[in-house]
Short mmCIF file of C-alpha atoms in Angstrom, two decimals:
data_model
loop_
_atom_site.label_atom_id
_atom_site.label_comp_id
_atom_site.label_asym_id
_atom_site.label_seq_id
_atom_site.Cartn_x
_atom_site.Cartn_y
_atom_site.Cartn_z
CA UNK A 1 -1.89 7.84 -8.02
CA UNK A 2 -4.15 4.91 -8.75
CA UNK A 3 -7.50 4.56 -8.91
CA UNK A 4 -9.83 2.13 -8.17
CA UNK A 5 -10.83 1.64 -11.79
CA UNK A 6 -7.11 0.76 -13.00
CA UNK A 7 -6.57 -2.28 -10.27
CA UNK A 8 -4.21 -3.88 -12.76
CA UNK A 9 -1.99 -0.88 -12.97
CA UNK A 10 -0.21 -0.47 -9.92
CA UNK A 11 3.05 1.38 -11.19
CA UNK A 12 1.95 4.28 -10.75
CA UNK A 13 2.04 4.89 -7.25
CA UNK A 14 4.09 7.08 -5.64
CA UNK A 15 5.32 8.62 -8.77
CA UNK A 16 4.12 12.02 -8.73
CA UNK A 17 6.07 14.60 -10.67
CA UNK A 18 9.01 12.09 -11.32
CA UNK A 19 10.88 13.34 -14.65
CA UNK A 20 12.06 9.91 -15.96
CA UNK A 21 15.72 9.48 -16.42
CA UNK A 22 16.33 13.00 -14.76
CA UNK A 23 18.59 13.41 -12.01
CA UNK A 24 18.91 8.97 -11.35
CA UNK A 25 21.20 7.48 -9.40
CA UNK A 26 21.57 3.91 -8.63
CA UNK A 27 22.43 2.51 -4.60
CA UNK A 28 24.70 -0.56 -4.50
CA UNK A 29 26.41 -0.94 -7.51
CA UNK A 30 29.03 -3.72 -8.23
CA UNK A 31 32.26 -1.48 -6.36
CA UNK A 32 29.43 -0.96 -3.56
CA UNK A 33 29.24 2.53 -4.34
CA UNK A 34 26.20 4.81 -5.59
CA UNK A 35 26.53 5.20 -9.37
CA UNK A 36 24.29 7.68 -11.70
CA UNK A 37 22.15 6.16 -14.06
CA UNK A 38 19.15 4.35 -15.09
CA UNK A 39 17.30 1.19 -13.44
CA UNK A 40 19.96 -0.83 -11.62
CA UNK A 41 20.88 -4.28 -12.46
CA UNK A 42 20.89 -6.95 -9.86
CA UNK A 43 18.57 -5.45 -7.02
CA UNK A 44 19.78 -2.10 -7.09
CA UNK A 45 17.79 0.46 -6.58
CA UNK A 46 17.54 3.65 -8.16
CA UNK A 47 17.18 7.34 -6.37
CA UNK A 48 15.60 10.10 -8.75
CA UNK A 49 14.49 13.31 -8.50
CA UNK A 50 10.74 13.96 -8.47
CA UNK A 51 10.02 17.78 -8.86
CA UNK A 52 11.67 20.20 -6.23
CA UNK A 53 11.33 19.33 -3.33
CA UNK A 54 11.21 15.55 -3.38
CA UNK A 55 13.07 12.49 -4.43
CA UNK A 56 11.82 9.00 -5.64
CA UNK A 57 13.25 6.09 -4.67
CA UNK A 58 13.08 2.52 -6.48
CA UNK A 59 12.81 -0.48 -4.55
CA UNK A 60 11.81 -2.35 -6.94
CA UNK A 61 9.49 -4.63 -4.52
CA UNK A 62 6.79 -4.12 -2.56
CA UNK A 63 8.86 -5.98 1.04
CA UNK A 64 11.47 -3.46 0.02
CA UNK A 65 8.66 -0.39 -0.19
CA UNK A 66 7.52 -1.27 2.95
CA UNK A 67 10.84 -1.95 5.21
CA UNK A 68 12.27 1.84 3.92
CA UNK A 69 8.96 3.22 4.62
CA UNK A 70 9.43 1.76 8.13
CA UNK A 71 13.04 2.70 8.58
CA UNK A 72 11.85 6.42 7.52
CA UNK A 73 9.27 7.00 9.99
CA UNK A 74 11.02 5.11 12.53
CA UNK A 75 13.95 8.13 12.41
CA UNK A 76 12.61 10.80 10.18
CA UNK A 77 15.35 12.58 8.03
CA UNK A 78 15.05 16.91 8.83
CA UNK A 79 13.12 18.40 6.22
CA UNK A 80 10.78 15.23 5.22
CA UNK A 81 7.10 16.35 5.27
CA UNK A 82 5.70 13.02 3.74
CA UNK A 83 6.53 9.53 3.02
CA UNK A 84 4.36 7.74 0.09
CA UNK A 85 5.34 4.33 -0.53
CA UNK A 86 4.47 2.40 -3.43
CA UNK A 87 4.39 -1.38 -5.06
CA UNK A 88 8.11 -0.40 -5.86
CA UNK A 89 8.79 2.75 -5.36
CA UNK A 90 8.97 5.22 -2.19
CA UNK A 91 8.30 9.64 -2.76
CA UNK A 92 10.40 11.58 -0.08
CA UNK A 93 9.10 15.13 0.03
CA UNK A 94 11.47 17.83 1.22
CA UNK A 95 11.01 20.81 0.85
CA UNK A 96 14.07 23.15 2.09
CA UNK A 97 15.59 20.48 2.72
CA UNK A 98 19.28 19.52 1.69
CA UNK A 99 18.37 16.99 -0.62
CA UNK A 100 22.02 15.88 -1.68
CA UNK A 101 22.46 15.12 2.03
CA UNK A 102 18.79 13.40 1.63
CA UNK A 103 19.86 11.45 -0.99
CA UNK A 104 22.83 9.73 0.71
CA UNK A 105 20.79 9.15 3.82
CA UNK A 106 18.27 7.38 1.33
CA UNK A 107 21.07 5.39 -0.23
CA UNK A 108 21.97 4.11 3.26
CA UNK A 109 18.66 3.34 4.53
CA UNK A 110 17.71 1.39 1.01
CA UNK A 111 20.96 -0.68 1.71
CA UNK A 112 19.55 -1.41 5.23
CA UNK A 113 16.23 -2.09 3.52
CA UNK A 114 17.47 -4.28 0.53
CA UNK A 115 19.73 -6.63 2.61
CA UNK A 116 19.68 -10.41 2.06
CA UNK A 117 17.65 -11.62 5.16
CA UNK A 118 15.82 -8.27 6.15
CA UNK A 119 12.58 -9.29 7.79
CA UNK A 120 8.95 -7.80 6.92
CA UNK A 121 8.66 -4.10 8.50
CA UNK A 122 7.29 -4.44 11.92
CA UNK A 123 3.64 -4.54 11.88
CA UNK A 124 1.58 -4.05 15.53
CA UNK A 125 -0.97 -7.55 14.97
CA UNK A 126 -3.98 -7.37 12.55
CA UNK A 127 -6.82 -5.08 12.32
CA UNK A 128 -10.22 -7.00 12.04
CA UNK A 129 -11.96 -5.31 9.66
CA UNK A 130 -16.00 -6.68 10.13
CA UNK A 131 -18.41 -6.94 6.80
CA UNK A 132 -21.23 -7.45 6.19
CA UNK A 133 -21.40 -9.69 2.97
CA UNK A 134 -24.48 -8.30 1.07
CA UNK A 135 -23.09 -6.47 -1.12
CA UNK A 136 -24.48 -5.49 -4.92
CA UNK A 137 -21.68 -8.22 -6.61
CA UNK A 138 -21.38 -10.91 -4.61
CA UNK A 139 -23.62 -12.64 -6.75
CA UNK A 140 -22.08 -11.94 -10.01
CA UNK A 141 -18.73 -12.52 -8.17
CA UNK A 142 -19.52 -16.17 -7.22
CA UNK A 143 -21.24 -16.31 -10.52
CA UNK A 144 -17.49 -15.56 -12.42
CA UNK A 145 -15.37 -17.79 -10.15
CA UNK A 146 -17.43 -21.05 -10.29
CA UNK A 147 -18.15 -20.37 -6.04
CA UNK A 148 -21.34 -20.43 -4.18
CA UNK A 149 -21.83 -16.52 -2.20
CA UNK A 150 -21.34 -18.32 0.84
CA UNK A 151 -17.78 -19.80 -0.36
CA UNK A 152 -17.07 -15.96 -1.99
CA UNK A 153 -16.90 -14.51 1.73
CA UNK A 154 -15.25 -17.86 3.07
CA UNK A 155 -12.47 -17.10 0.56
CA UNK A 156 -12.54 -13.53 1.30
CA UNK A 157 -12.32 -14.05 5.46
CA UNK A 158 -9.90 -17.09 5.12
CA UNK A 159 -6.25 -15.24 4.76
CA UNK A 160 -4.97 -12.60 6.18
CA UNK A 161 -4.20 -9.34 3.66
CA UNK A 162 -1.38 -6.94 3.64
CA UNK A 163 -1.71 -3.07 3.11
CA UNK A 164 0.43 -2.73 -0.17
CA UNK A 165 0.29 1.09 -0.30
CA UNK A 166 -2.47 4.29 -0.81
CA UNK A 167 -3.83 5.66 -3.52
CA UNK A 168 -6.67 6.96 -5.42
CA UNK A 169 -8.18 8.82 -2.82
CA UNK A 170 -7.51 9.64 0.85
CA UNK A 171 -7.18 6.58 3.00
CA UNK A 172 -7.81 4.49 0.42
CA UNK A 173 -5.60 1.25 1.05
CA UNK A 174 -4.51 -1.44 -1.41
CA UNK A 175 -4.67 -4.79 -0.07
CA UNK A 176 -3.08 -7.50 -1.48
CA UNK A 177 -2.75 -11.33 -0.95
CA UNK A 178 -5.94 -11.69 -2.13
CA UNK A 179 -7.13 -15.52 -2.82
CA UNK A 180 -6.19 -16.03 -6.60
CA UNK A 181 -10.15 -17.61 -7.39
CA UNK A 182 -11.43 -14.45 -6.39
CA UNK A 183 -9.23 -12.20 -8.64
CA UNK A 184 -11.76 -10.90 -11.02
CA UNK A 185 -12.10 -7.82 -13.43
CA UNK A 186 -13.40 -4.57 -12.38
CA UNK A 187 -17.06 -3.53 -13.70
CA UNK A 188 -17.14 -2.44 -17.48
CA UNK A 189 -19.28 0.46 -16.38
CA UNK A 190 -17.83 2.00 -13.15
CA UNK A 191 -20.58 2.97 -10.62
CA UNK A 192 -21.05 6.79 -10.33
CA UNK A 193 -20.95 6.16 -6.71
CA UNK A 194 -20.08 4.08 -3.66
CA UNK A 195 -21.18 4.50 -0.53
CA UNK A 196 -18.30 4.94 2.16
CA UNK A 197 -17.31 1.62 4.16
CA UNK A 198 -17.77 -0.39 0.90
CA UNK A 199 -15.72 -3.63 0.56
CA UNK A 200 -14.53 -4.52 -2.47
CA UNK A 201 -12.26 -6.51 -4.99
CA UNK A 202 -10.73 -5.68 -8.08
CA UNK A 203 -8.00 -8.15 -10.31
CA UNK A 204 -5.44 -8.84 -7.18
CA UNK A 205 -6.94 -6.78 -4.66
CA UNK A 206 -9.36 -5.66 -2.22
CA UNK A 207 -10.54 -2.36 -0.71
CA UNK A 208 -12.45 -0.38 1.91
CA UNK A 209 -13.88 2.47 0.52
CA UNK A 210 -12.91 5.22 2.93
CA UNK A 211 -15.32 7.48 1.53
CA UNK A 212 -18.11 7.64 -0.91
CA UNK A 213 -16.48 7.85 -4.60
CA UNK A 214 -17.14 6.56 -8.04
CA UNK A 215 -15.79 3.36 -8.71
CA UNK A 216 -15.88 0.36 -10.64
CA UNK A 217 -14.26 -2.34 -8.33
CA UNK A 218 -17.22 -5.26 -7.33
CA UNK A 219 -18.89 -5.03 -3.96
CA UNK A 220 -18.82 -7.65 -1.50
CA UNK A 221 -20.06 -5.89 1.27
CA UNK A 222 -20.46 -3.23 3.64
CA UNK A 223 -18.11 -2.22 6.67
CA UNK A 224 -19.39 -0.45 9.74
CA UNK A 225 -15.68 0.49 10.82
CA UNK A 226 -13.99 4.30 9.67
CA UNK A 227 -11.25 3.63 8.19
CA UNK A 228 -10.57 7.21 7.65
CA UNK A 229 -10.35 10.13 10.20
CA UNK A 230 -8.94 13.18 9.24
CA UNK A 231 -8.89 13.98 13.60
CA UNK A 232 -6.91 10.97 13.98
CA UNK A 233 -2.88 10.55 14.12
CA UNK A 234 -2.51 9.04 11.64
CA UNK A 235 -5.96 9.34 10.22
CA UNK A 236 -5.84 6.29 8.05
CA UNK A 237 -6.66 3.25 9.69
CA UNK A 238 -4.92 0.60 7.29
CA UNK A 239 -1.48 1.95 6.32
CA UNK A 240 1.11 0.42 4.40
CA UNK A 241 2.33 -2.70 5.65
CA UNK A 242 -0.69 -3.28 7.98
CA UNK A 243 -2.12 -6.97 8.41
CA UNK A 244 -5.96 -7.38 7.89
CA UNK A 245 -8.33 -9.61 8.23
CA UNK A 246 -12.19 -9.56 7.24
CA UNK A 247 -14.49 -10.83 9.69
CA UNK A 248 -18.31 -11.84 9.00
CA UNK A 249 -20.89 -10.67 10.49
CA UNK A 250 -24.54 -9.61 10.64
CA UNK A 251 -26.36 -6.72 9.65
#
């Protein structure tokens, strides 16, 4: 999984226990059939095996991640215990499951998903998510973009985000969309710890800290809302494909 101190590394998500090369075959190949092999050519995604129990399945874009992801818990397959999409890649764990049979419902769902014209996955509005911007960077992060602190959160509250997947730690969501002057490195030294409800960026994205972790990503701010509830259903607050939007306000 990723971490919050290897923001410019997102391949690795969702790729837990995945033997490269083993067990590969490709959906939507030229005759329209599914062929084994390696990365497909021309969109085509490829459906591996990842350990036992599950199998991996490359989108190869995060729109595509996202609409399968939907598709899946929309009309969940027998046997799948979790769903863990990634920038380009989505884990189906099975276990007991007949995963042959898996596999070619996979195939036709990642048709479904990778069609010319399929829309975004069906998101229910944005969640506000309210800061407030006094966090430990925002200084040094105007300082490397050229912005005053005040134009730092204007940038930061003036689009809306997009939940690109989870990772490094329970809950904690990848958002991306972030404005391009704001993309800046992570801290040379990561921080021992953060304090839960910190917001954050990192390279192309930005973060709620869902619980207090080390990390090395630069603090904007604080949050006062859980994102993270292990008594909830589902107990993350910002799951994939989610819409945000940061909101100032006052301490």
């Amino acid at each position: 999984m990723i971490g919050p101190d290897t923001a410019g590394t997102p391949g690795g998500a969702g790729r837990r226990g995945t033997p490269d090369g083993a067990d590969a075959m490709t959906v939507g190949g030229a005759d329209g059939r599914d062929t084994p092999g390696g990365a497909g050519s021309g969109g085509e995604a490829v459906i591996r095996r990842a350990g036992e129990h599950g199998l991996l399945v490359e989108t190869g874009a995060l729109e595509a991640s996202h609409r399968l992801d939907a598709l899946l818990r929309a009309d969940r397959p027998d046997g799948v215990v979790e769903i863990v999409p990634g920038p380009a890649t989505v884990l189906v764990v099975a276990p007991g499951a007949d995963l042959p049979r898996l596999r070619s419902r996979l195939s036709l769902l990642m048709r479904t998903a990778a069609a010319p014209g399929a829309g975004a996955a069906a998101a229910d509005g944005v969640v506000t998510v309210p800061v407030v911007y006094d966090g430990a960077d925002l200084g040094e992060v105007a300082a490397l973009t050229g912005l005053s602190p005040r134009e730092v959160v204007e940038r930061h509250t003036g689009r809306e985000l997009v939940v690109g997947w989870l990772g490094f730690a329970p809950g904690f969501a990848y958002l991306t969309g972030l404005d391009p002057v704001l993309h800046v490195p992570r801290l040379a030294t990561p921080r021992t710890s953060v304090p839960a409800g910190a917001v954050a960026i990192a390279g192309p994205y930005s973060a709620v800290y869902p619980a207090a972790s080390p990390g090395g990503w630069r603090l904007l701010g604080r949050s006062p809302m859980p994102v993270w509830d292990v008594a909830a259903d589902p107990p993350a607050v910002l799951t994939p494909g989610t819409r945000v939007r940061f909101e100032a306000v006052t301490g």
